[in-house]
CSV table of C-alpha atoms and ligand atoms in Angstrom, one decimal:
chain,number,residue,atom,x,y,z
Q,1,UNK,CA,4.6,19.2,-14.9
Q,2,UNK,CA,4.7,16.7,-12.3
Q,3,UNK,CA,4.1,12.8,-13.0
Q,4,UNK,CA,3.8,9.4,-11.7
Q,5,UNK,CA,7.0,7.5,-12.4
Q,6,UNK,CA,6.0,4.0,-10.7
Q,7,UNK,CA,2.7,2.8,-9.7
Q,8,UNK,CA,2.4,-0.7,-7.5
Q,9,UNK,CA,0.3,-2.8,-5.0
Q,10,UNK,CA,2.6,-3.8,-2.4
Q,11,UNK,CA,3.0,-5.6,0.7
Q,12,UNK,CA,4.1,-4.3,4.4
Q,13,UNK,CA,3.5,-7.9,6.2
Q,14,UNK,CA,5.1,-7.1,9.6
Q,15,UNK,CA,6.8,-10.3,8.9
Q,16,UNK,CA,9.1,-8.8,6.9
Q,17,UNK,CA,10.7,-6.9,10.1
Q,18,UNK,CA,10.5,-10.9,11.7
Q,19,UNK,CA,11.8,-12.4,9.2
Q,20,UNK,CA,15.4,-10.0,9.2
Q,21,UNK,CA,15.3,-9.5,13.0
Q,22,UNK,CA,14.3,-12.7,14.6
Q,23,UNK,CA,17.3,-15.6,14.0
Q,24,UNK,CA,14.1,-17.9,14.5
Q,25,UNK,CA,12.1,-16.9,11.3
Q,26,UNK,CA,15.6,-15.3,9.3
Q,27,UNK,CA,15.1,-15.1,5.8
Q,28,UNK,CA,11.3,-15.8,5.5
Q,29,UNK,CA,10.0,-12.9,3.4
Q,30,UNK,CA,13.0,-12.8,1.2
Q,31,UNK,CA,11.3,-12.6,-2.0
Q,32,UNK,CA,9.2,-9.5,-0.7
Q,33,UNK,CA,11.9,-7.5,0.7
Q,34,UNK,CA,13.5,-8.7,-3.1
Q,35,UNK,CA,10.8,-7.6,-4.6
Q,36,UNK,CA,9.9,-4.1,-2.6
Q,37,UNK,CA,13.9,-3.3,-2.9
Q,38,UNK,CA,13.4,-3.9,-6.9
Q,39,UNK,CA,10.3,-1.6,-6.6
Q,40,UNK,CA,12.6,1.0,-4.8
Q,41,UNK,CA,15.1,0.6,-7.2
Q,42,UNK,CA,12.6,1.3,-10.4
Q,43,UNK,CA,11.3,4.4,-8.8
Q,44,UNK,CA,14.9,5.8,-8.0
Q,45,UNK,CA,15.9,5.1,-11.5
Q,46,UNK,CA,13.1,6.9,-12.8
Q,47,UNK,CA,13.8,9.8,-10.6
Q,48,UNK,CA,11.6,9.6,-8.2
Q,49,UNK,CA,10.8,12.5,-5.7
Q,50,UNK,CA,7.9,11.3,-3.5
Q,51,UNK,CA,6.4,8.4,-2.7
Q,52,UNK,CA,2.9,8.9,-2.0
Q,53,UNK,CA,1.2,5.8,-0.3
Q,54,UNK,CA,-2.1,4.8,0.5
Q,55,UNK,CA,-1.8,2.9,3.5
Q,56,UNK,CA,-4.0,0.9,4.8
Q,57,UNK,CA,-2.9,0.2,8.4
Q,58,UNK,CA,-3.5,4.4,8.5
Q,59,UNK,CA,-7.2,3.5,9.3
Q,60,UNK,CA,-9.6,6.8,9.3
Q,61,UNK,CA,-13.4,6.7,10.2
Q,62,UNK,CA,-14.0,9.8,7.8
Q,63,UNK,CA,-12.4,11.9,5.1
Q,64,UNK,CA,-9.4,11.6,3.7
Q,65,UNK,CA,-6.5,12.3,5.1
Q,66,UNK,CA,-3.1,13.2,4.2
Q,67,UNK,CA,0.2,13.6,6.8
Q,68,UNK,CA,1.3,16.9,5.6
Q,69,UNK,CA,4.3,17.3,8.1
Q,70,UNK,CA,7.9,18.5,7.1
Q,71,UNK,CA,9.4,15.8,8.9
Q,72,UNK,CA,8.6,12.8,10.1
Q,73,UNK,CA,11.1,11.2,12.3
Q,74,UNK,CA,10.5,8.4,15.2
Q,75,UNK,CA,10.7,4.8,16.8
Q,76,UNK,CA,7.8,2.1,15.7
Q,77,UNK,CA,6.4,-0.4,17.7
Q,78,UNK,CA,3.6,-1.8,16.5
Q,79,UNK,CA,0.6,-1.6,18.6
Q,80,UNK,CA,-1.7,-4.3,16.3
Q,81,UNK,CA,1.6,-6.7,16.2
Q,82,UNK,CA,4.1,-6.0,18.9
Q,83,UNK,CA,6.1,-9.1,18.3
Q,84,UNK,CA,6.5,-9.2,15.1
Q,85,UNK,CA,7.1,-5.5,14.7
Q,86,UNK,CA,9.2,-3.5,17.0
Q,87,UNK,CA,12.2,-0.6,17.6
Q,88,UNK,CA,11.9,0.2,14.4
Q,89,UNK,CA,13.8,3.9,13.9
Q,90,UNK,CA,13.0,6.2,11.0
Q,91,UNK,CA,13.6,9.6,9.5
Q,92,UNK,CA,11.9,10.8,6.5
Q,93,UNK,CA,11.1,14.0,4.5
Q,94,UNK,CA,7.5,14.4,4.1
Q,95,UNK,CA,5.9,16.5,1.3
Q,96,UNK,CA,3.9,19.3,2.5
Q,97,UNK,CA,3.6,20.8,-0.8
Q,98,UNK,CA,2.4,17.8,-2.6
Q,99,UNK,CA,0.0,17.0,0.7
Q,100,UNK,CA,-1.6,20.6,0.5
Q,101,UNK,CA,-1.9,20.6,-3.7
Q,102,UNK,CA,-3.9,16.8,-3.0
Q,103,UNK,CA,-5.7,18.1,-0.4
Q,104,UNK,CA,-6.9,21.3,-2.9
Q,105,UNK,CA,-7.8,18.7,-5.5
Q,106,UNK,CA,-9.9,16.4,-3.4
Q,107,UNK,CA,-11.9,18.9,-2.0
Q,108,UNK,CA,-12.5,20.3,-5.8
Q,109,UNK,CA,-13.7,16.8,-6.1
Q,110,UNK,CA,-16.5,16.9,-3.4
Q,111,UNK,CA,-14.2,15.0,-1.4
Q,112,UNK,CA,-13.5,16.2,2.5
Q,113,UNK,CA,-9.7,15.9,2.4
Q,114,UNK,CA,-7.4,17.1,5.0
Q,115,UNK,CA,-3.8,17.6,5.0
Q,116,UNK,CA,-2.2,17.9,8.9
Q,117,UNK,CA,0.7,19.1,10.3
Q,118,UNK,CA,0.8,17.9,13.5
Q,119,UNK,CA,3.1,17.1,16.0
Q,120,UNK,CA,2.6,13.4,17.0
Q,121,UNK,CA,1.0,12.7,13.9
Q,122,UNK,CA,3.5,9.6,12.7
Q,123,UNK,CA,3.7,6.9,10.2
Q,124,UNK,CA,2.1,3.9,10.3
Q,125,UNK,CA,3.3,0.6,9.2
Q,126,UNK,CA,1.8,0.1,5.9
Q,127,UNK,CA,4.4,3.0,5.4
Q,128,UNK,CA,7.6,2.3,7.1
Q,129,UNK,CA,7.9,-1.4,6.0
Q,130,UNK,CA,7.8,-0.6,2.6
Q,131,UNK,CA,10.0,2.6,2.8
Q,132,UNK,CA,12.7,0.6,4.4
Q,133,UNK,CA,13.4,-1.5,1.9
Q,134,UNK,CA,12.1,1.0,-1.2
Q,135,UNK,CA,13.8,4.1,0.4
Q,136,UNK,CA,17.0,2.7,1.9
Q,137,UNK,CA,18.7,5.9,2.0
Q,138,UNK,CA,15.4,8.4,2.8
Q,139,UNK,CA,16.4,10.2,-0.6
Q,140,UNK,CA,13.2,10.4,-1.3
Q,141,UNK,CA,10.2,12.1,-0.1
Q,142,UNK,CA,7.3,10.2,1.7
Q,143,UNK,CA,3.7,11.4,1.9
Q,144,UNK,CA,1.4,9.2,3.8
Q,145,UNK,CA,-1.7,8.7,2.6
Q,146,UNK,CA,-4.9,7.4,4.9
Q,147,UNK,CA,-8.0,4.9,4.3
Q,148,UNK,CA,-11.1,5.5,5.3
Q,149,UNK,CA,-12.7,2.0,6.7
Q,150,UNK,CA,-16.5,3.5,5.2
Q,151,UNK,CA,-15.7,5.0,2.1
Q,152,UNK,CA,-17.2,3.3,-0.6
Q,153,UNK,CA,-15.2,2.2,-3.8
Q,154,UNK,CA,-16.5,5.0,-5.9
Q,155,UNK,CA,-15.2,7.4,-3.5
Q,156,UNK,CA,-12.3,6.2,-3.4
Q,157,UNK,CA,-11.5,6.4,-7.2
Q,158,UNK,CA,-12.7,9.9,-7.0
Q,159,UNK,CA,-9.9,10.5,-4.5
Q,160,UNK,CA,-7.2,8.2,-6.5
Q,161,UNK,CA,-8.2,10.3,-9.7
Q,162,UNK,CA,-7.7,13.8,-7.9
Q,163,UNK,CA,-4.2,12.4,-6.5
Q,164,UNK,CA,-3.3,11.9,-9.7
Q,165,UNK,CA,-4.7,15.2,-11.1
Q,166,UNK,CA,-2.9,16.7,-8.0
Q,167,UNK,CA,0.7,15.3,-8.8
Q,168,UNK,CA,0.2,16.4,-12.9
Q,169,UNK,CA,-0.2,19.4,-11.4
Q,170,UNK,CA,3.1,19.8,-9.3
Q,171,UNK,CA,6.6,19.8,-10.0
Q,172,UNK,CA,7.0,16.1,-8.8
Q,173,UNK,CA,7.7,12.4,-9.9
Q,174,UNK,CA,5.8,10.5,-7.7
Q,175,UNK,CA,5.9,6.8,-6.8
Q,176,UNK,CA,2.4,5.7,-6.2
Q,177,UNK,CA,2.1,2.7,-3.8
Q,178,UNK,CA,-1.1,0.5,-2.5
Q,179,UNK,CA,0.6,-0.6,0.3
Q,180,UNK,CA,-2.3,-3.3,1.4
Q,181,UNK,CA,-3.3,-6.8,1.1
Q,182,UNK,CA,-5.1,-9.4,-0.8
Q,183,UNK,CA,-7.4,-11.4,0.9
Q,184,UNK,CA,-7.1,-10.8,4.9
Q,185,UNK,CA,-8.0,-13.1,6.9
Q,186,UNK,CA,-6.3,-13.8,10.0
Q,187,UNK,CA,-5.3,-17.4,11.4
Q,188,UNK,CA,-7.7,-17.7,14.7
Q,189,UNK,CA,-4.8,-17.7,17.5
Q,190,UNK,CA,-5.0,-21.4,18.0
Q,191,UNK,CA,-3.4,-22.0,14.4
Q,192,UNK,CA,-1.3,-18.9,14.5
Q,193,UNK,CA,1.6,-19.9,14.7
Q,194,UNK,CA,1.3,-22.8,12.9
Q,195,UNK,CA,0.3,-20.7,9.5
Q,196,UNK,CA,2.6,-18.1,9.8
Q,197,UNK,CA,3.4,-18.4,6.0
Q,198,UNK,CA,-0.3,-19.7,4.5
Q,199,UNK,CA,-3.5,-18.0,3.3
Q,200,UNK,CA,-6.6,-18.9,5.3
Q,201,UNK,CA,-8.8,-20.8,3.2
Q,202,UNK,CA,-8.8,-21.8,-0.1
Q,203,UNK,CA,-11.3,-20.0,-1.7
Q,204,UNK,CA,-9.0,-16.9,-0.7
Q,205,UNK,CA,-6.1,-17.8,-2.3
Q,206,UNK,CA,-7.5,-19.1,-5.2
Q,207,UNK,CA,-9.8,-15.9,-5.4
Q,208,UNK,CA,-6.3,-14.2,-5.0
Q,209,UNK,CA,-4.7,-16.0,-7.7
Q,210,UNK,CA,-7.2,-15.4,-10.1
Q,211,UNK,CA,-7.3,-11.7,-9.1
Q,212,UNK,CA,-3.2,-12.0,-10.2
Q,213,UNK,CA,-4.0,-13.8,-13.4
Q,214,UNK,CA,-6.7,-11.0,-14.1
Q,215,UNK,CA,-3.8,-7.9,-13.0
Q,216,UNK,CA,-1.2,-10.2,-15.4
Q,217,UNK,CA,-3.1,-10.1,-18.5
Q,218,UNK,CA,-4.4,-6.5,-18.3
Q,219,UNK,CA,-8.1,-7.6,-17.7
Q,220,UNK,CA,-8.6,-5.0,-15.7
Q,221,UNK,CA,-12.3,-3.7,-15.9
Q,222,UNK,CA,-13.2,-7.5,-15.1
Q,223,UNK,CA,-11.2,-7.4,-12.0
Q,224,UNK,CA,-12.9,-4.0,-11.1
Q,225,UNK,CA,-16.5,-5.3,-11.8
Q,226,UNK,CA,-15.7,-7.8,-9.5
Q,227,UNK,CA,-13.8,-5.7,-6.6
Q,228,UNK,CA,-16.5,-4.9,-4.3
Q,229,UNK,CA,-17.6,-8.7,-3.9
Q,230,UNK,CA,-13.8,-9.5,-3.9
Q,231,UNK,CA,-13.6,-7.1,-0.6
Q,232,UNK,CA,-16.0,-7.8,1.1
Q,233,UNK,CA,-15.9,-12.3,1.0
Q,234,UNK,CA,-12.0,-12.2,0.7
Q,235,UNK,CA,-12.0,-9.5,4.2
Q,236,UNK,CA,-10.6,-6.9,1.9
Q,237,UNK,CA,-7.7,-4.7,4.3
Q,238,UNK,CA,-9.7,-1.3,4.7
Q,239,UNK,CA,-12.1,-3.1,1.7
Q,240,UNK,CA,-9.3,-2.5,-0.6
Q,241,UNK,CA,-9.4,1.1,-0.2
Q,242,UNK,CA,-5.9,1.7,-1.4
Q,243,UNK,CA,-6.1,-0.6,-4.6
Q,244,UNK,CA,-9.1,1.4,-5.2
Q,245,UNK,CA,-7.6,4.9,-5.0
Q,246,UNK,CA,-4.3,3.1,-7.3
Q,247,UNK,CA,-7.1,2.1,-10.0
Q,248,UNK,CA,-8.6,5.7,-9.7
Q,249,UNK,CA,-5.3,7.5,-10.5
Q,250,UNK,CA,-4.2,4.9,-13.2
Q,251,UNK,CA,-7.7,6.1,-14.9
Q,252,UNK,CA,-9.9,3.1,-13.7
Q,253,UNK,CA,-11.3,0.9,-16.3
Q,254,UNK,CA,-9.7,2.9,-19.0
Q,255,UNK,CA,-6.0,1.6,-17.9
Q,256,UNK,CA,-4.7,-0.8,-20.0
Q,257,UNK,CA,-1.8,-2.1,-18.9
Q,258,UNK,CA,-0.5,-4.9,-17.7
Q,259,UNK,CA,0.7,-6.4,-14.2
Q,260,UNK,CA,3.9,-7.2,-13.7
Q,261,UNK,CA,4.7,-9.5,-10.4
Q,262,UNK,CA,8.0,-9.1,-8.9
Q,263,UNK,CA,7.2,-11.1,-5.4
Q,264,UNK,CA,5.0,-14.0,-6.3
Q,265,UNK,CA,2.4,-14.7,-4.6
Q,266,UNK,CA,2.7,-15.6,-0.6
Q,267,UNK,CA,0.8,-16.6,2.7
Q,268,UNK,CA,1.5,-14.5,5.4
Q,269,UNK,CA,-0.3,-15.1,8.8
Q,270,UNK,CA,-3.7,-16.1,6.7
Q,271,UNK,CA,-3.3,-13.2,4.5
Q,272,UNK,CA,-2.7,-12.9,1.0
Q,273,UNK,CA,0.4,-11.2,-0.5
Q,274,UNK,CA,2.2,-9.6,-3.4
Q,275,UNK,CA,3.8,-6.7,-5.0
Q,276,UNK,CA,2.8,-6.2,-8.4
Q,277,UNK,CA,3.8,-3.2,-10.3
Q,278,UNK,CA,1.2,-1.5,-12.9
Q,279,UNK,CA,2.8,0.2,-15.8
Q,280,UNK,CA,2.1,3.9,-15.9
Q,281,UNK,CA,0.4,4.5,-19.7
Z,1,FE2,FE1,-1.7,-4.9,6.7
């Protein structure tokens, strides 16, 4: 019987790749490439097979989709970011078994879920930042995961809740990774570069931190009573479609653990940022 071994919300700032490949900006997302390699090092520990991620830079208009391919292997360039992202090489198993037993699930659900195989059909970024640093050596499997910009947030437990159903039901020890933001506004280009490393606006990051505080002391119902506001008047990545689906395989408002923050809390480009792991209970 298959299991979730490590459940997180994490970042993929593209700053992360700037901040170890530009001499400029060296060393300015430290604590979150500190805090994903800590991340990768729980899940390995643990035994880890397949990291499944939702990933929201993997933006669908419909559905929900899995990348179901053998192998996924290429160079990535951001097209969103291209100079803060770029050349970046990478070679990973996917999990074709694991895609197609989701994909089974989700449909059982009432859920249109489609698993592909498809030449062409690569990784996206809210993927490969956080597999480089949680996957160094591509031991593990990677199964990417998409967000659908109109689902709602009931939908989007459904789907969490039949990924987790999904991975009891398979031989695998899954990481299980909501590989998005906090709040998400941008910087306007005039103060770009000047807030490379803040949040835009205070009511976001204070919104932010108390969302942290909420995770931290296990008050998690309150936080998702308050999610579909929180997405929508914080700019919510994808609404916070893959903290969502993480809350709907950790059992929603019946979870009762605890936060724990191993990258505290950062600016990045007006966003808001973390990686928190959730306890599996
Ligand atoms: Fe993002």
């Amino acid at each position: 019987m298959g299991k979730i071994v490590l459940a997180a919300k994490i970042t993929h700032v593209p700053t992360i790749w700037l901040s170890e490949h530009v001499e400029k900006h060296k060393g300015i997302r430290q604590s979150a490439i500190d805090g994903l390699r800590e991340l990768g090092r729980r899940a390995a520990a643990r035994g880890v097979d397949t990291f499944v991620v939702f990933d929201s830079h993997w933006i669908v208009n419909q559905g929900f989709h899995l990348n179901a391919s053998a192998r996924l292997k290429g160079r990535f360039t951001s097209h969103e970011l291209p100079h803060f992202l770029f050349d970046m090489d990478y070679d990973y198993r996917g999990d074709a078994d694991l895609a197609r037993l989701i994909e089974k699930y989700g449909n059982e659900a009432g859920l249109k879920t489609l698993a592909h195989d498809v030449p062409g059909l690569g990784f996206e970024y809210g993927t490969l930042i956080p597999m480089h640093h949680m996957n160094r050596d591509a031991r593990a499997r990677v199964l990417s995961v998409a967000c659908d910009q109109f689902a709602d947030v009931d939908e989007n437990r459904r789907f969490g809740a039949a990924v987790a159903e999904a991975v009891r039901a398979s031989d695998r020890k899954v990481a299980l990774l909501a590989s998005g933001s906090l709040s998400h506004q941008f910087w306007p280009n005039a103060l770009s570069a000047k807030g490379l490393n803040t949040v835009n606006g205070e009511f976001n990051r204070q919104v932010d931190l108390r969302v942290l505080e909420l995770w931290e002391s296990g008050r998690i119902r309150e936080f998702l009573d308050m999610l579909p506001d929180y997405a929508e008047r914080c700019h919510g990545e994808v609404r916070m479609a893959d903290t969502a689906m993480l809350f709907g395989a950790l059992g929603w408002d019946s979870y009762n653990g605890k936060g724990e923050i191993l990258t505290p809390y950062f600016g990045s480009s007006g966003t808001g940022q973390c990686n928190v792991e959730f306890p599996v209970t």
